[in-house]
Amino acid sequence: MALSRLSSSIKAASIKPPVKRLLPLALLAIGVAHADDILQRVIVDGSRASQLGVADAASAGSVSQQELAARTVYRPGEILEAAPGLIVSQHSGEGKANQFYLRGFNLDHGTDLRTTVDDMPVNQRSHAHGQGWTDLNFLIPELAVRLDYKKGPYSAEEGDFASAGTASVVYANRLLQGVATVSAGQHGYGRALLADSIEAGNGSLLYAVEALHNDGPFTHPDDYQKLNAVLRYSEGYANNGFNVSLMVYRADWNSTDQIPLRAAQDGQIGRNDAIDPTDGGKSHRYSLSGAWRRTTDDSASRVNAYVIANQLDLYSNFTYFMDDPVHGDQFAQPDKRVTSGLNASHSWHRHTDTGNSETTIGLQLQNDNIFNGLLSTQARKTLSVTREDHIVESSAGLYVENSTRWNNAFRTVAGARVDSYRFDVRSDLAANTGKASDHLVSPSLSLIYGPWQTAELYANIGNGFHSNDARGATIRVDPKTGDATGKVSPLVRSRGMELGARSTWLPGLQTSLSVYRLDFDSELTYAGDAGTTEAGPPSRRYGVEFSNYYKPLKWLSIDLDLAYARARSRGDLPERSYIPGAIEGTGQLAVTVDDGGPYSGSLKLRFFGPRPLIEDNSVRSKQSLTLNGRLGWKIKKGLTLELEAFNLTNRRDSAIDYYYASQLKGEAAPVDDIHFHPIESRSLRATLIKNF
């Protein structure tokens, strides 16, 4: 998808004196406290801003709007792949939440990857389909001015779902230029976008409207239809001002879910066929949010509040005719919720003769009022109800963090947070109705040593957690079988540690290296497809990440990111200690060419390594390798044509693989088999971009 031409606007602005007039706009677009250090790199030559003296870990970073705009992404969620080592995939229709992989995790639809857009949580707790459901289809990449990422539980500010990492997308308050785009491509792809800012009262009114359709290469078309809009009023700037935003998103789609390998190999179906063509769904997301910030010489305050209304109707069939040979195994997972929350923090700055110190105290409140269920269906018609629940889940998090620069060489970040959760579940089965509560204290410490101008060393340690589905905290009876079942702990602790280094020893080259360990007390998950809770043993992950950004010439930049992880459960059976789906190796090589003239281009090679699919590692997935590219032509001032190509080599790899039992129509018994979703075949898209 073609991203915003805000970077072109920034480039144009950079050559118009005086620079002082541009400073507020640059501060707005960058939105970070260290804008003075970053301004020259972002505006003048587009280089990545150095994180030396800024980041608290080798694995943390920030990606600018210009870098995001240069990426070629098939779907909005792939913008998160700008975070090194993170893989974004899909095993169903385009309207469904993506699959995420990071640091030895198959994060399913988002658990243990805390994702926010303008400080609003995207992860959904106690979701009908999966804990931490992260649907980023409402994201409009053209509005994203920055992606901040962290990995590991080393920040007191980050709470639930943040153990593997966090990804924070920041939207613009104003656009330097309006943008209108029209896209067309193979497989029924079409997209139109209109976005601009206008002066209104004492501030600015930003609007964006997006419409999209995509069939995909599937025999039964996705027929994905999306309408998306943003309206934002703002006054002031990112560090001193406020904004109020309204976002609206609606979509519906068909799904070609993963298919059994045996059926594709023996010719029963093609790679792009579906077993149940009635799978699919529809969803909407409406949000109203506001943010306020005030910064002085010795303090900073910020408050944001939000109300989000989400609804999803999802129909899936992964086992086909195993449970019900007559009607089939399709099930529905309706989920309707209103999420409200408040984040507030205040920081005090203190300067000394040898350094400086900043202490922040923050409060995070969230409440989810949820109605969800699990139904047996056929062709999206209800046959029976497995369970229906009304859940009220409330949480409060209080944190304090101190960042001190003791001298020119050494600084520390020490923090702690306490989280308290309350669960109230009212189930259609009285035995599963109940209340529960839990709390955790999570300390963290980071040590940063850098007496050199071109390098820093990092040591990080901290505790984190993720919440489990509220229904698992009150369950007594399996809703399908009627058998007694045990409750699970509402909150599961994680413990992480990391050593890392960051260097700019070669002009134009930024390198970071991190080695980490992450433990979970128990990988407890709610199996939304079955309506029960599954408890897993404790787990441990080791890993190493190597990230490089090299700009040897003004017109050439190269990204190389490599990651490897070893994930094992720590149960009683070492021979069955592999964690199914746990990612092992990933890699990404991207080359971007842009001399500011009429032509630009980029290529991105992504390696998604093989993974164990069963606990004894006897069945493994194959690797996936994709090559995407983009060419840009500035036809004239304010008018650009972009051509994007996906899966240029037309590889027949898998986007995702699972191993489980299913039964096809005509089979006498269930069969254990690999089930895969193919990557999309080679496709082309053309986008005409008009700036005004």
XYZ file of C-alpha atoms in Angstrom:
692
model
C 0.000 0.000 0.000
C 1.298 3.447 -0.857
C 2.148 5.405 2.266
C 1.942 9.089 2.997
C 3.872 11.694 1.092
C 4.416 13.610 4.300
C 8.111 12.868 3.887
C 8.055 14.777 0.599
C 6.389 17.654 2.409
C 9.094 17.614 5.066
C 11.830 17.577 2.421
C 10.255 20.526 0.652
C 9.955 22.449 3.887
C 13.596 21.813 4.757
C 14.881 24.028 1.933
C 12.693 27.003 2.747
C 14.235 29.496 5.186
C 14.088 30.446 7.866
C 14.639 27.213 9.773
C 13.183 28.739 12.928
C 9.748 28.865 11.303
C 9.975 25.121 10.611
C 10.937 24.124 14.132
C 7.396 23.867 15.546
C 6.298 21.736 12.591
C 9.306 19.469 12.974
C 8.677 19.105 16.678
C 5.078 18.226 15.894
C 5.960 15.586 13.317
C 8.708 14.013 15.399
C 6.966 14.355 18.738
C 9.947 13.453 20.933
C 11.798 15.288 23.630
C 15.080 15.013 21.743
C 13.833 16.801 18.649
C 16.830 19.150 18.597
C 19.137 16.169 18.079
C 16.901 14.477 15.520
C 15.712 17.485 13.524
C 18.710 17.768 11.219
C 18.837 14.074 10.359
C 15.128 13.732 9.645
C 14.528 16.935 7.733
C 17.782 17.503 5.876
C 18.861 14.054 4.678
C 16.247 11.619 5.927
C 18.710 9.512 7.929
C 17.537 7.429 10.834
C 17.874 9.324 14.111
C 20.574 7.886 16.350
C 19.285 6.344 19.580
C 22.561 6.903 21.452
C 21.764 8.742 24.663
C 18.031 8.298 24.000
C 17.086 4.603 24.179
C 17.342 2.659 27.433
C 18.029 -0.710 25.781
C 19.779 -1.953 22.661
C 16.481 -3.481 21.502
C 14.454 -0.244 21.750
C 14.088 2.265 18.963
C 11.987 4.667 16.941
C 11.142 4.660 13.231
C 10.357 7.956 11.532
C 7.526 8.676 9.125
C 9.905 8.889 6.188
C 11.248 5.400 6.897
C 7.724 4.036 7.297
C 6.703 5.628 4.004
C 9.551 3.886 2.199
C 8.365 0.431 3.245
C 6.322 -1.804 0.970
C 3.515 -3.391 2.990
C 0.764 -5.701 1.797
C -1.568 -4.946 4.738
C -1.636 -2.169 7.388
C -0.409 -4.378 10.250
C 2.867 -5.011 8.419
C 3.947 -1.495 9.313
C 4.977 -3.059 12.644
C 7.655 -5.075 10.827
C 9.719 -1.877 10.959
C 10.579 -3.142 14.462
C 13.568 -5.493 13.916
C 12.796 -9.180 14.426
C 9.009 -8.791 14.283
C 7.040 -10.823 11.731
C 3.434 -10.010 10.832
C 1.478 -12.754 9.057
C -2.078 -13.867 8.325
C -3.909 -17.205 8.320
C -7.382 -16.049 7.371
C -9.310 -13.287 5.613
C -7.859 -9.782 5.486
C -10.336 -8.386 8.011
C -9.104 -10.696 10.754
C -6.371 -9.681 13.204
C -2.868 -10.580 12.059
C -0.580 -13.237 13.517
C 2.558 -11.841 15.189
C 5.940 -13.482 15.828
C 8.705 -12.042 17.996
C 11.486 -13.235 20.324
C 10.655 -16.937 20.231
C 6.902 -16.373 20.466
C 4.032 -17.252 18.239
C 2.104 -14.321 19.647
C -1.119 -15.574 18.057
C -3.235 -12.458 17.435
C -1.257 -10.249 19.800
C -0.718 -11.736 23.271
C 2.582 -10.472 24.777
C 2.954 -7.720 22.167
C 1.415 -4.577 23.619
C 0.225 -2.413 20.732
C -1.166 1.102 20.933
C -2.289 3.769 18.466
C -2.099 7.265 19.925
C -1.909 5.701 23.422
C -5.160 3.803 22.888
C -4.768 0.050 23.502
C -5.306 -2.172 20.482
C -5.034 -5.477 22.398
C -8.447 -6.691 23.561
C -8.697 -8.588 26.841
C -10.880 -11.674 27.321
C -11.669 -11.722 23.617
C -13.950 -14.346 22.088
C -11.278 -15.596 19.677
C -8.035 -15.080 21.580
C -6.514 -13.210 24.500
C -4.925 -9.917 23.471
C -6.699 -9.779 20.083
C -4.895 -7.063 18.083
C -6.800 -5.874 15.017
C -4.808 -3.160 13.219
C -6.959 -3.002 10.108
C -8.248 0.412 11.182
C -4.723 1.837 10.881
C -4.156 4.457 8.157
C -0.395 4.359 7.449
C -0.394 7.812 5.865
C -1.205 9.337 9.261
C 1.575 7.532 11.152
C 4.428 9.922 11.908
C 6.367 7.552 14.167
C 6.609 3.972 15.383
C 8.220 3.458 18.786
C 9.144 -0.064 19.843
C 10.570 -1.734 22.931
C 11.335 -5.360 23.675
C 11.338 -7.129 27.010
C 9.683 -6.148 30.336
C 12.108 -3.346 31.217
C 9.847 -0.298 31.246
C 7.625 0.537 34.206
C 5.304 2.453 31.898
C 4.351 -0.690 29.954
C 1.993 -3.170 31.604
C -0.244 -5.944 30.296
C 0.908 -7.852 27.165
C 4.310 -6.095 27.062
C 6.622 -9.004 27.947
C 7.848 -9.780 24.425
C 7.618 -6.174 23.316
C 5.596 -3.061 22.627
C 4.736 -1.200 19.440
C 3.347 2.318 19.630
C 2.038 4.112 16.533
C 1.771 7.895 16.763
C -0.632 9.781 14.474
C -0.035 13.291 13.144
C -1.883 16.287 14.549
C -1.420 18.189 11.289
C -0.399 17.334 7.739
C 2.086 19.636 6.027
C 0.365 18.829 2.720
C -2.928 17.286 1.791
C -2.811 13.948 0.025
C -5.205 12.127 -2.303
C -4.356 8.637 -3.552
C -6.016 6.165 -5.876
C -4.678 2.583 -6.046
C -5.505 -0.369 -8.268
C -3.984 -3.808 -8.409
C -4.374 -7.463 -9.199
C -6.758 -9.745 -7.320
C -9.474 -7.119 -7.100
C -7.415 -4.632 -5.112
C -8.590 -1.040 -5.009
C -8.029 1.764 -2.523
C -8.766 5.472 -2.299
C -7.621 7.922 0.369
C -8.190 11.618 0.998
C -6.460 13.365 3.910
C -5.674 16.979 4.760
C -5.482 19.555 7.540
C -7.294 22.880 7.605
C -7.081 25.763 10.024
C -10.053 25.870 12.376
C -10.497 28.296 15.251
C -7.265 28.455 17.233
C -6.067 25.109 15.952
C -6.132 22.639 13.122
C -8.680 20.112 11.885
C -7.259 16.946 10.318
C -9.461 14.606 8.324
C -8.826 11.339 6.506
C -11.213 9.044 4.641
C -10.217 5.646 3.260
C -12.072 3.031 1.216
C -10.551 -0.331 0.273
C -11.501 -3.558 -1.489
C -9.398 -6.693 -1.888
C -10.244 -10.196 -3.093
C -6.814 -11.764 -2.713
C -5.657 -14.641 -4.955
C -8.161 -17.073 -3.466
C -10.622 -19.251 -5.357
C -13.362 -17.976 -3.078
C -12.594 -14.233 -3.024
C -12.056 -12.465 0.293
C -14.311 -9.654 -0.915
C -12.753 -7.578 1.862
C -14.525 -4.219 2.054
C -13.276 -1.533 4.401
C -14.388 2.004 5.208
C -12.197 4.052 7.501
C -12.202 7.665 8.699
C -10.368 9.917 11.161
C -11.322 13.405 12.328
C -8.979 15.247 14.706
C -8.944 18.740 16.156
C -5.732 19.937 17.768
C -4.211 23.051 19.246
C -0.579 23.708 20.100
C 2.188 21.205 19.540
C 3.083 17.658 20.556
C 4.653 18.699 23.863
C 2.350 21.640 24.653
C -1.183 21.292 23.407
C -4.159 19.005 23.087
C -6.130 17.018 20.546
C -9.537 15.359 20.312
C -10.031 12.516 17.821
C -12.886 10.524 16.362
C -12.098 7.299 14.465
C -14.556 5.106 12.582
C -13.832 1.728 10.945
C -16.139 -0.889 9.404
C -15.309 -4.030 7.429
C -16.654 -7.372 6.270
C -14.921 -10.255 4.495
C -14.817 -13.892 3.511
C -12.041 -16.132 4.797
C -9.889 -18.748 3.161
C -8.520 -20.203 6.405
C -5.605 -22.616 6.631
C -6.109 -25.844 4.668
C -4.835 -29.426 5.264
C -1.644 -30.273 3.408
C -2.958 -33.722 2.446
C -5.879 -32.235 0.542
C -3.584 -29.961 -1.470
C -1.033 -32.699 -2.175
C -3.540 -35.257 -3.472
C -5.300 -32.725 -5.679
C -8.608 -32.506 -3.809
C -8.210 -28.735 -3.623
C -5.807 -26.102 -4.897
C -3.448 -24.036 -2.737
C -5.869 -21.110 -2.804
C -9.022 -23.131 -2.174
C -11.130 -23.239 0.981
C -12.690 -26.229 2.729
C -15.564 -24.140 4.104
C -16.293 -21.170 1.808
C -18.751 -19.669 4.302
C -16.013 -18.691 6.802
C -15.478 -14.977 7.300
C -16.622 -12.119 9.441
C -17.479 -8.491 9.931
C -16.284 -5.944 12.447
C -16.390 -2.327 13.440
C -14.382 -0.034 15.686
C -15.510 3.427 16.814
C -13.373 5.510 19.159
C -13.389 8.928 20.781
C -10.145 10.006 22.422
C -8.377 13.068 23.694
C -4.841 13.917 24.782
C -3.346 16.873 26.644
C 0.308 17.681 27.265
C 2.057 20.470 29.103
C 5.844 20.901 29.286
C 7.878 23.450 31.242
C 11.582 23.774 31.966
C 11.397 21.449 34.964
C 8.241 19.341 34.540
C 6.002 17.600 32.040
C 2.417 16.413 32.335
C 0.289 14.364 29.977
C -3.195 12.934 30.113
C -5.117 10.942 27.564
C -8.547 9.328 27.760
C -10.486 7.135 25.364
C -13.732 5.269 24.760
C -13.656 2.476 22.157
C -16.620 0.455 20.880
C -15.560 -2.780 19.154
C -17.700 -5.492 17.617
C -16.673 -8.656 15.804
C -18.656 -11.526 14.313
C -16.175 -14.223 13.302
C -16.957 -17.562 11.622
C -14.255 -20.240 11.393
C -13.918 -23.928 10.622
C -10.515 -25.478 11.299
C -11.428 -29.182 11.771
C -14.117 -29.404 9.013
C -16.202 -32.540 9.834
C -14.406 -33.983 12.850
C -16.926 -33.057 15.571
C -20.092 -32.934 13.466
C -19.965 -35.122 10.324
C -23.412 -33.881 9.262
C -23.340 -30.103 9.682
C -19.601 -29.529 9.846
C -17.503 -27.894 12.563
C -17.963 -24.213 11.817
C -18.234 -22.031 14.903
C -18.957 -18.381 15.578
C -17.221 -16.142 18.093
C -19.215 -12.944 18.537
C -17.558 -10.258 20.635
C -19.058 -6.873 21.482
C -17.390 -4.504 23.942
C -16.897 -0.973 25.137
C -13.404 -0.177 26.404
C -12.726 3.000 28.346
C -9.545 4.196 29.939
C -7.377 6.969 31.283
C -3.590 7.400 31.267
C -2.000 10.206 33.259
C 1.598 10.950 34.190
C 3.695 13.755 35.628
C 7.476 14.119 35.432
C 9.877 16.257 37.428
C 13.228 17.287 35.938
C 16.222 18.106 38.103
C 19.633 19.292 36.916
C 22.860 18.789 38.851
C 26.483 19.792 38.336
C 27.319 16.379 36.849
C 24.093 15.305 35.204
C 20.322 15.383 35.462
C 17.424 13.345 36.774
C 13.792 12.810 35.822
C 11.177 11.112 37.983
C 7.818 10.098 36.528
C 4.730 8.863 38.298
C 1.851 7.520 36.248
C -1.638 6.086 36.556
C -3.335 3.794 34.021
C -7.012 2.841 34.297
C -8.976 0.573 31.956
C -12.416 -1.000 31.991
C -13.858 -3.487 29.482
C -17.581 -4.227 29.339
C -17.762 -7.342 27.168
C -20.435 -9.584 25.704
C -19.033 -12.600 23.874
C -19.782 -16.206 23.113
C -19.018 -19.427 21.302
C -21.666 -20.872 18.961
C -21.864 -23.896 16.682
C -22.894 -22.785 13.196
C -23.388 -23.983 9.655
C -22.958 -21.490 6.824
C -23.087 -18.728 9.481
C -26.439 -19.962 10.835
C -26.544 -20.823 14.554
C -27.078 -24.489 15.430
C -26.358 -24.399 19.167
C -24.788 -22.270 21.894
C -21.668 -23.558 23.634
C -21.396 -20.588 25.990
C -22.334 -16.933 26.269
C -20.826 -14.545 28.803
C -21.026 -11.002 30.074
C -17.624 -9.928 31.389
C -16.611 -6.784 33.215
C -12.841 -6.558 33.524
C -11.264 -3.606 35.316
C -7.643 -2.772 36.003
C -5.568 -0.061 37.626
C -1.840 0.353 37.198
C 0.370 2.730 39.156
C 4.025 3.160 38.230
C 7.029 5.250 39.186
C 10.238 5.510 37.196
C 13.448 7.458 37.703
C 15.945 8.178 34.951
C 19.239 9.643 36.145
C 22.328 10.652 34.210
C 25.026 10.462 36.867
C 27.799 11.816 34.642
C 28.766 11.949 30.980
C 29.319 8.183 30.883
C 26.709 6.519 33.092
C 22.931 6.671 33.441
C 20.272 4.466 35.032
C 16.543 3.885 34.706
C 14.847 2.307 37.723
C 11.134 1.730 38.062
C 8.328 -0.310 39.501
C 4.630 -0.726 38.820
C 1.773 -2.336 40.665
C -1.249 -3.668 38.769
C -4.602 -4.679 40.228
C -7.277 -6.562 38.249
C -10.899 -7.404 38.971
C -12.964 -9.877 36.935
C -16.725 -10.306 37.005
C -18.051 -13.089 34.755
C -21.739 -13.800 34.300
C -22.084 -16.956 32.248
C -25.086 -18.728 30.777
C -23.824 -21.731 32.765
C -24.234 -20.830 36.434
C -21.232 -22.914 37.502
C -18.925 -20.681 35.441
C -20.274 -17.440 36.870
C -18.064 -15.772 39.444
C -15.670 -13.036 40.448
C -11.908 -12.999 40.786
C -9.126 -10.540 41.446
C -5.342 -10.462 41.295
C -2.427 -8.067 41.583
C 1.280 -7.993 40.763
C 4.295 -5.800 41.513
C 6.782 -5.492 38.649
C 10.197 -3.856 39.244
C 12.698 -3.031 36.493
C 16.238 -1.647 36.197
C 18.371 -0.517 33.259
C 22.055 0.443 33.371
C 23.543 2.358 30.456
C 27.283 3.004 30.117
C 28.702 5.118 27.314
C 31.918 7.083 27.877
C 32.433 7.026 24.112
C 30.804 9.325 21.587
C 29.933 6.465 19.238
C 28.828 3.577 21.494
C 26.777 2.566 24.535
C 26.454 -0.621 26.564
C 23.169 -1.708 28.185
C 22.137 -4.090 30.958
C 18.402 -4.557 31.565
C 16.379 -6.631 34.001
C 12.692 -6.543 34.826
C 9.429 -8.293 35.571
C 6.306 -8.147 33.431
C 3.048 -10.029 32.989
C 0.095 -10.797 30.829
C -3.480 -11.215 31.915
C -5.387 -14.370 31.093
C -8.963 -14.535 29.876
C -11.392 -13.646 32.658
C -13.443 -16.767 31.912
C -10.467 -18.910 32.848
C -10.361 -17.294 36.292
C -13.915 -18.376 37.143
C -14.459 -21.562 35.113
C -15.514 -24.756 36.904
C -17.169 -26.798 34.164
C -16.121 -27.449 30.578
C -19.007 -25.927 28.569
C -18.736 -28.575 25.843
C -18.297 -31.792 27.815
C -19.731 -30.865 31.209
C -16.587 -32.215 32.903
C -15.086 -30.437 35.889
C -12.114 -28.225 35.052
C -9.711 -26.094 37.044
C -9.322 -22.340 37.238
C -6.167 -20.556 36.149
C -4.243 -17.653 37.605
C -5.607 -14.359 36.233
C -2.141 -12.768 35.913
C 1.001 -14.602 34.754
C 4.419 -13.190 35.620
C 7.361 -12.913 33.240
C 11.019 -12.254 34.072
C 13.452 -10.846 31.565
C 17.099 -9.865 31.353
C 19.162 -8.474 28.504
C 22.676 -7.342 27.628
C 23.220 -5.133 24.614
C 25.369 -2.658 22.746
C 24.737 0.117 20.252
C 27.351 1.740 18.032
C 27.843 4.324 15.299
C 31.543 3.528 14.921
C 31.424 3.834 11.125
C 30.029 7.057 9.634
C 26.517 6.389 8.366
C 26.259 3.003 10.116
C 24.073 2.339 13.177
C 24.405 -1.108 14.749
C 22.759 -2.693 17.779
C 23.252 -6.136 19.317
C 21.214 -7.653 22.151
C 21.247 -11.008 23.957
C 18.256 -11.791 26.164
C 16.460 -14.343 28.331
C 12.731 -14.322 29.062
C 10.918 -16.648 31.476
C 7.190 -17.158 32.017
C 5.768 -18.783 35.135
C 3.197 -20.504 32.959
C 1.978 -20.046 29.404
C -1.682 -20.208 30.289
C -4.037 -19.533 27.410
C -7.764 -19.472 26.899
C -8.658 -21.719 23.952
C -11.387 -19.599 22.444
C -12.080 -22.136 19.709
C -13.025 -24.737 22.352
C -14.431 -22.535 25.092
C -11.987 -23.886 27.703
C -8.737 -22.860 29.340
C -5.485 -24.714 28.738
C -2.634 -24.516 31.232
C 0.944 -24.904 30.014
C 4.190 -25.419 31.935
C 6.701 -22.647 32.658
C 8.810 -21.572 29.693
C 12.207 -20.060 28.946
C 13.481 -18.268 25.857
C 17.007 -17.270 24.913
C 17.822 -15.150 21.928
C 20.107 -12.785 20.070
C 19.189 -9.869 17.799
C 21.481 -8.000 15.426
C 20.185 -4.830 13.759
C 21.938 -2.533 11.274
C 21.049 0.646 9.420
C 23.650 1.901 6.939
C 23.508 5.090 4.866
C 26.791 5.133 2.953
C 25.502 7.746 0.513
C 22.841 10.438 0.723
C 20.689 8.546 -1.775
C 21.230 5.001 -0.473
C 20.155 3.296 2.768
C 20.442 -0.371 3.757
C 18.677 -2.206 6.589
C 19.848 -5.627 7.792
C 18.119 -7.259 10.767
C 18.807 -10.789 12.003
C 17.303 -12.586 15.005
C 17.452 -16.058 16.522
C 15.552 -17.469 19.511
C 15.453 -20.749 21.408
C 12.122 -21.414 23.143
C 11.496 -24.345 25.471
C 8.909 -25.299 28.058
C 10.274 -26.339 31.446
C 7.981 -29.263 32.176
C 8.647 -32.805 33.334
C 9.268 -34.207 29.826
C 12.407 -32.695 28.257
C 11.859 -34.678 25.067
C 8.589 -32.791 24.583
C 9.830 -29.352 25.569
C 9.485 -27.590 22.194
C 6.820 -24.888 22.019
C 4.639 -25.308 18.895
C 4.852 -22.341 16.552
C 7.689 -20.657 18.460
C 9.698 -18.623 15.989
C 13.412 -19.399 15.751
C 15.142 -17.418 13.010
C 14.102 -14.251 11.177
C 15.895 -11.900 8.841
C 15.224 -8.814 6.792
C 17.304 -7.009 4.192
C 15.974 -3.763 2.741
C 17.609 -1.410 0.243
C 16.189 2.052 -0.489
C 17.365 4.430 -3.205
C 16.198 8.054 -3.290
C 18.365 10.955 -4.426
C 15.555 13.486 -4.247
C 15.106 13.372 -8.001
C 12.166 12.049 -9.991
C 12.877 8.362 -9.351
C 13.112 6.279 -6.184
C 12.881 2.622 -5.323
C 13.235 -0.046 -2.668
C 13.534 -3.815 -2.292
C 12.825 -5.827 0.847
C 13.752 -9.472 1.383
C 12.101 -11.133 4.404
C 13.100 -14.503 5.872
C 10.595 -16.274 8.137
C 12.395 -19.333 9.478
C 11.153 -22.888 10.128
C 9.421 -23.619 13.423
C 8.501 -26.670 15.524
C 4.842 -27.567 15.089
C 4.656 -30.218 17.808
C 6.198 -30.592 21.263
C 8.724 -33.292 20.287
C 9.914 -31.333 17.222
C 9.151 -34.282 14.935
C 7.064 -32.040 12.659
C 8.393 -28.672 11.537
C 7.258 -25.953 9.209
C 9.288 -24.913 6.206
C 10.892 -21.519 5.838
C 9.197 -18.659 4.016
C 11.062 -16.148 1.874
C 9.434 -13.123 0.258
C 10.789 -10.320 -1.901
C 8.791 -7.105 -2.273
C 9.656 -3.992 -4.239
C 8.547 -0.442 -4.947
C 9.307 2.092 -7.699
C 8.376 5.756 -7.465
C 8.191 8.360 -10.227
C 7.593 12.036 -9.483
C 5.741 12.988 -12.644
C 5.703 16.636 -11.675
C 5.529 18.706 -8.542
C 2.847 17.298 -6.281
C 2.084 14.271 -8.483
C 3.725 10.849 -7.989
C 3.152 7.393 -9.417
C 4.174 4.369 -7.349
C 4.372 0.762 -8.506
C 4.510 -1.947 -5.856
C 5.219 -5.649 -6.350
C 4.648 -8.368 -3.752
C 6.263 -11.813 -3.751
C 8.308 -10.899 -6.801
C 9.750 -14.407 -7.154
C 6.256 -15.939 -6.884
C 7.329 -18.450 -4.233
C 4.810 -21.034 -3.061
C 5.572 -20.722 0.650
C 3.325 -20.696 3.688
C 2.279 -17.585 5.541
C 1.622 -19.780 8.573
C 1.610 -23.489 9.518
C -0.147 -25.495 12.233
C -0.209 -29.211 13.097
C -3.402 -30.713 14.461
C -6.129 -33.266 13.731
C -8.937 -32.613 11.248
C -11.392 -34.690 9.269
C -12.464 -34.049 5.702
C -15.801 -35.097 4.297
C -15.483 -38.748 3.290
C -12.651 -39.538 5.723
C -13.438 -42.283 8.232
C -11.421 -40.793 11.108
C -9.516 -37.643 12.051
C -6.037 -37.235 10.573
C -3.093 -35.433 12.171
C -1.727 -33.120 9.503
C -0.005 -29.840 8.736
C -2.502 -27.090 7.979
C -1.163 -24.079 6.090
C -2.216 -20.735 4.688
C -0.309 -19.820 1.505
C 1.463 -16.546 1.016
C -0.184 -14.453 -1.641
C 1.052 -15.110 -5.179
C 2.906 -12.400 -7.078
C 0.797 -9.281 -7.469
C 1.238 -5.703 -8.653
C -0.317 -2.457 -7.461
C -0.193 1.046 -8.907
C -0.888 4.180 -6.890
C -1.308 7.742 -8.107
C -0.545 10.269 -5.361
C -1.550 13.903 -5.502
C -0.255 16.340 -2.880
C -1.995 19.665 -2.474
